[in-house]
Tab-separated table of C-alpha atoms in Angstrom:
chain	number	residue	atom	x	y	z
A	953	UNK	CA	13.682	-24.873	-22.313
A	954	UNK	CA	11.588	-24.230	-19.188
A	955	UNK	CA	7.903	-23.723	-19.951
A	956	UNK	CA	4.723	-22.916	-18.060
A	957	UNK	CA	1.325	-23.676	-19.619
A	958	UNK	CA	-2.041	-22.759	-18.175
A	959	UNK	CA	-5.463	-24.124	-19.045
A	960	UNK	CA	-8.133	-23.332	-19.801
A	961	UNK	CA	-7.418	-19.979	-21.413
A	962	UNK	CA	-10.825	-18.716	-20.271
A	963	UNK	CA	-13.423	-20.068	-17.872
A	964	UNK	CA	-16.991	-18.906	-17.303
A	965	UNK	CA	-18.699	-20.090	-14.132
A	966	UNK	CA	-22.030	-19.513	-12.507
A	967	UNK	CA	-21.789	-18.206	-8.971
A	968	UNK	CA	-21.377	-21.210	-6.654
A	969	UNK	CA	-20.117	-23.505	-9.423
A	970	UNK	CA	-16.765	-24.919	-8.246
A	971	UNK	CA	-13.949	-25.629	-10.711
A	972	UNK	CA	-10.174	-25.925	-11.103
A	973	UNK	CA	-7.501	-24.110	-13.076
A	974	UNK	CA	-4.413	-25.957	-14.246
A	975	UNK	CA	-0.765	-24.900	-14.440
A	976	UNK	CA	1.655	-27.427	-15.924
A	977	UNK	CA	5.366	-26.809	-16.053
A	978	UNK	CA	8.568	-28.281	-17.398
A	979	UNK	CA	11.516	-27.059	-15.357
A	980	UNK	CA	14.676	-28.771	-14.245
A	981	UNK	CA	14.669	-28.769	-10.461
A	982	UNK	CA	11.518	-26.993	-9.348
A	983	UNK	CA	12.285	-24.375	-6.707
A	984	UNK	CA	8.741	-23.230	-6.094
A	985	UNK	CA	5.593	-22.239	-7.907
A	986	UNK	CA	3.684	-18.995	-7.459
A	987	UNK	CA	0.040	-18.132	-8.076
A	988	UNK	CA	-1.043	-14.566	-8.779
A	989	UNK	CA	-4.355	-12.851	-9.381
A	990	UNK	CA	-4.547	-9.953	-11.878
A	991	UNK	CA	-7.515	-7.595	-12.091
A	992	UNK	CA	-8.040	-5.382	-15.187
A	993	UNK	CA	-5.800	-2.319	-15.082
A	994	UNK	CA	-3.827	-3.650	-12.115
A	995	UNK	CA	-0.578	-5.486	-11.530
A	996	UNK	CA	-0.464	-9.156	-10.534
A	997	UNK	CA	-1.251	-9.681	-6.857
A	998	UNK	CA	0.605	-12.494	-5.090
A	999	UNK	CA	-1.612	-15.301	-3.756
A	1000	UNK	CA	0.427	-18.424	-2.888
A	1001	UNK	CA	3.825	-20.052	-2.968
A	1002	UNK	CA	4.116	-23.847	-3.183
A	1003	UNK	CA	7.512	-25.467	-2.768
A	1004	UNK	CA	7.074	-29.233	-2.815
A	1005	UNK	CA	4.817	-31.899	-4.288
A	1006	UNK	CA	1.858	-32.601	-2.036
A	1007	UNK	CA	1.834	-29.130	-0.555
A	1008	UNK	CA	-1.476	-27.265	-0.324
A	1009	UNK	CA	-2.300	-23.640	0.502
A	1010	UNK	CA	-5.723	-22.078	1.101
A	1011	UNK	CA	-7.109	-18.575	1.098
A	1012	UNK	CA	-10.854	-17.993	1.352
A	1013	UNK	CA	-12.415	-19.843	-1.605
A	1014	UNK	CA	-9.072	-20.662	-3.236
A	1015	UNK	CA	-6.932	-23.732	-2.669
A	1016	UNK	CA	-3.655	-24.341	-4.507
A	1017	UNK	CA	-2.089	-27.788	-4.804
A	1018	UNK	CA	1.181	-28.998	-6.320
A	1019	UNK	CA	2.332	-32.235	-7.923
A	1020	UNK	CA	5.640	-33.000	-9.626
A	1021	UNK	CA	4.371	-31.786	-12.990
A	1022	UNK	CA	1.481	-29.430	-12.355
A	1023	UNK	CA	-0.397	-27.226	-9.966
A	1024	UNK	CA	-4.116	-26.725	-9.567
A	1025	UNK	CA	-5.995	-23.729	-8.287
A	1026	UNK	CA	-9.329	-24.963	-6.971
A	1027	UNK	CA	-12.108	-22.422	-6.612
A	1028	UNK	CA	-14.926	-23.497	-4.320
A	1029	UNK	CA	-18.335	-21.806	-4.621
A	1030	UNK	CA	-16.932	-18.808	-6.487
A	1031	UNK	CA	-18.444	-15.337	-6.259
A	1032	UNK	CA	-18.464	-12.606	-8.932
A	1033	UNK	CA	-15.626	-10.828	-7.085
A	1034	UNK	CA	-13.386	-13.824	-7.866
A	1035	UNK	CA	-13.472	-12.790	-11.532
A	1036	UNK	CA	-9.904	-12.030	-12.614
A	1037	UNK	CA	-7.004	-13.495	-14.568
A	1038	UNK	CA	-5.044	-16.068	-12.580
A	1039	UNK	CA	-1.360	-16.456	-13.391
A	1040	UNK	CA	1.132	-19.059	-12.286
A	1041	UNK	CA	4.896	-18.648	-12.417
A	1042	UNK	CA	8.011	-20.703	-11.690
A	1043	UNK	CA	11.481	-19.405	-10.862
A	1044	UNK	CA	14.283	-20.019	-13.341
A	1045	UNK	CA	17.670	-18.897	-11.982
A	1046	UNK	CA	17.034	-15.244	-11.069
A	1047	UNK	CA	13.743	-14.682	-12.883
A	1048	UNK	CA	10.136	-15.883	-12.965
A	1049	UNK	CA	8.628	-17.594	-15.997
A	1050	UNK	CA	4.907	-16.844	-16.208
A	1051	UNK	CA	2.126	-18.808	-17.837
A	1052	UNK	CA	-0.317	-17.023	-20.130
A	1053	UNK	CA	-3.044	-17.061	-17.485
A	1054	UNK	CA	-6.639	-18.202	-17.132
A	1055	UNK	CA	-9.292	-15.507	-17.433
A	1056	UNK	CA	-12.052	-16.405	-14.969
A	1057	UNK	CA	-15.514	-14.852	-15.160
A	1058	UNK	CA	-18.072	-15.653	-12.468
A	1059	UNK	CA	-21.668	-14.677	-13.200
A	1060	UNK	CA	-24.334	-14.091	-10.538
B	1214	UNK	CA	0.723	3.469	1.205
B	1215	UNK	CA	1.523	1.964	-2.191
B	1216	UNK	CA	4.283	-0.658	-2.020
B	1217	UNK	CA	5.421	-0.494	-5.659
B	1218	UNK	CA	4.434	2.650	-7.516
B	1219	UNK	CA	4.963	3.513	-11.179
B	1220	UNK	CA	4.560	6.767	-13.042
B	1221	UNK	CA	2.981	7.608	-15.336
B	1222	UNK	CA	0.009	5.229	-15.445
B	1223	UNK	CA	-0.677	6.082	-19.088
B	1224	UNK	CA	1.753	7.254	-21.743
B	1225	UNK	CA	0.605	8.154	-25.245
B	1226	UNK	CA	3.282	9.321	-27.639
B	1227	UNK	CA	4.389	9.283	-31.235
B	1228	UNK	CA	6.762	6.925	-32.970
B	1229	UNK	CA	10.367	8.048	-32.736
B	1230	UNK	CA	10.012	9.865	-29.422
B	1231	UNK	CA	11.996	9.119	-26.265
B	1232	UNK	CA	10.166	8.480	-22.981
B	1233	UNK	CA	10.848	7.358	-19.414
B	1234	UNK	CA	8.898	5.382	-16.837
B	1235	UNK	CA	9.720	5.618	-13.144
B	1236	UNK	CA	9.319	3.016	-10.412
B	1237	UNK	CA	9.749	3.213	-6.669
B	1238	UNK	CA	9.275	0.577	-3.959
B	1239	UNK	CA	8.979	1.169	-0.222
B	1240	UNK	CA	9.193	-2.486	0.805
B	1241	UNK	CA	12.903	-2.441	1.531
B	1242	UNK	CA	13.490	-5.069	-1.175
B	1243	UNK	CA	16.908	-5.613	-2.755
B	1244	UNK	CA	15.737	-6.649	-6.224
B	1245	UNK	CA	13.645	-4.813	-8.798
B	1246	UNK	CA	12.341	-5.872	-12.201
B	1247	UNK	CA	10.806	-4.593	-15.403
B	1248	UNK	CA	8.268	-6.747	-17.247
B	1249	UNK	CA	6.433	-6.246	-20.523
B	1250	UNK	CA	2.853	-7.523	-20.875
B	1251	UNK	CA	1.631	-7.766	-24.444
B	1252	UNK	CA	-1.910	-7.662	-25.799
B	1253	UNK	CA	-2.317	-11.378	-25.088
B	1254	UNK	CA	-1.513	-10.735	-21.421
B	1255	UNK	CA	1.785	-12.621	-21.568
B	1256	UNK	CA	4.155	-11.270	-18.914
B	1257	UNK	CA	7.823	-11.370	-19.897
B	1258	UNK	CA	10.869	-10.301	-17.896
B	1259	UNK	CA	12.992	-7.542	-19.425
B	1260	UNK	CA	15.485	-6.508	-16.755
B	1261	UNK	CA	16.366	-7.175	-13.156
B	1262	UNK	CA	18.541	-5.220	-10.733
B	1263	UNK	CA	19.846	-6.406	-7.396
B	1264	UNK	CA	21.211	-3.662	-5.144
B	1265	UNK	CA	21.641	-1.358	-8.157
B	1266	UNK	CA	23.503	-4.020	-10.144
B	1267	UNK	CA	22.060	-5.357	-13.427
B	1268	UNK	CA	21.587	-9.120	-13.164
B	1269	UNK	CA	19.105	-9.923	-15.960
B	1270	UNK	CA	18.956	-8.434	-19.443
B	1271	UNK	CA	16.614	-10.561	-21.518
B	1272	UNK	CA	17.621	-9.810	-25.104
B	1273	UNK	CA	15.817	-6.515	-25.055
B	1274	UNK	CA	16.658	-4.005	-27.830
B	1275	UNK	CA	19.278	-1.532	-26.675
B	1276	UNK	CA	16.746	1.272	-27.198
B	1277	UNK	CA	15.599	0.236	-23.708
B	1278	UNK	CA	17.917	1.374	-20.935
B	1279	UNK	CA	17.163	0.741	-17.280
B	1280	UNK	CA	18.742	2.806	-14.525
B	1281	UNK	CA	18.774	2.146	-10.798
B	1282	UNK	CA	19.969	5.196	-8.819
B	1283	UNK	CA	19.411	3.294	-5.559
B	1284	UNK	CA	17.837	-0.006	-4.567
B	1285	UNK	CA	14.406	1.590	-4.050
B	1286	UNK	CA	14.202	3.009	-7.580
B	1287	UNK	CA	14.342	1.506	-11.047
B	1288	UNK	CA	13.611	3.648	-14.079
B	1289	UNK	CA	13.185	2.636	-17.703
B	1290	UNK	CA	14.153	4.916	-20.558
B	1291	UNK	CA	13.087	4.067	-24.095
B	1292	UNK	CA	14.644	5.741	-27.140
B	1293	UNK	CA	13.176	5.990	-30.634
B	1294	UNK	CA	9.842	4.412	-29.750
B	1295	UNK	CA	8.360	1.959	-32.249
B	1296	UNK	CA	4.798	0.733	-32.773
B	1297	UNK	CA	5.749	-2.681	-31.356
B	1298	UNK	CA	6.674	-1.065	-28.042
B	1299	UNK	CA	2.977	-0.540	-27.283
B	1300	UNK	CA	2.265	-2.673	-24.208
B	1301	UNK	CA	1.809	-2.471	-20.467
B	1302	UNK	CA	5.092	-2.245	-18.566
B	1303	UNK	CA	5.173	-3.512	-14.998
B	1304	UNK	CA	7.711	-2.862	-12.309
B	1305	UNK	CA	8.136	-5.418	-9.524
B	1306	UNK	CA	10.333	-6.007	-6.494
B	1307	UNK	CA	11.324	-8.929	-4.277
B	1308	UNK	CA	13.428	-9.361	-1.131
B	1309	UNK	CA	16.130	-11.254	-3.043
B	1310	UNK	CA	16.423	-13.080	-6.327
B	1311	UNK	CA	15.157	-16.412	-7.602
B	1312	UNK	CA	12.537	-18.282	-5.648
B	1313	UNK	CA	10.871	-15.407	-3.824
B	1314	UNK	CA	7.477	-13.916	-4.672
B	1315	UNK	CA	7.552	-10.594	-6.471
B	1316	UNK	CA	5.305	-7.629	-5.746
B	1317	UNK	CA	4.056	-5.659	-8.716
B	1318	UNK	CA	3.094	-2.097	-9.443
B	1319	UNK	CA	-0.091	-1.312	-11.359
B	1320	UNK	CA	1.637	-0.880	-14.683
B	1321	UNK	CA	2.239	1.839	-17.263
B	1322	UNK	CA	0.183	1.532	-20.429
B	1323	UNK	CA	2.323	2.773	-23.318
B	1324	UNK	CA	0.550	3.543	-26.574
B	1325	UNK	CA	2.512	4.535	-29.662
B	1326	UNK	CA	0.662	6.503	-32.320
């Protein structure tokens, strides 16, 4: 059965302290991997799509990378406004399978 | 100019009641979805419609009945509400199916008393 696992479950960082979030997956025939950001009381907001191993995407302080078994979301010099839950998801036939997310808190 | 909008944002009701949630998207997408997010923030697909046709029904109790009057609207009707139905329900849309990013509404928080 296809599965998506995210770690850590929660991450507390000091402002400026870089770190990485992990998304590992077991799917037969990966057809892409999506990263989303979810703020409290809001729906998930699309960040990146990665389609093949070795691919990288960047947006401001975020960089997403993909290997054959996992994806990383690197956060460089985070700011308090980066605090949110980050979700990854992989497509399975006509639906997305989501991980349980990493709750990131960045303190000033 | 909200892309995917859901109403109501909050719904508080008693066990046994029937309620509906509405969703509309103005992105011109062909596919719409309903997800349930539980207290642990796990997001799980419930239904998917493509051009008004049901394509995913993920073993959801038949008390839940989606309806798509046109490809811009997907409503969710829930009969005989139970305590376990308390959750946040998200609507989403995408241009097609499968490997395309989905765009989400801000959710409807359903609380059963």
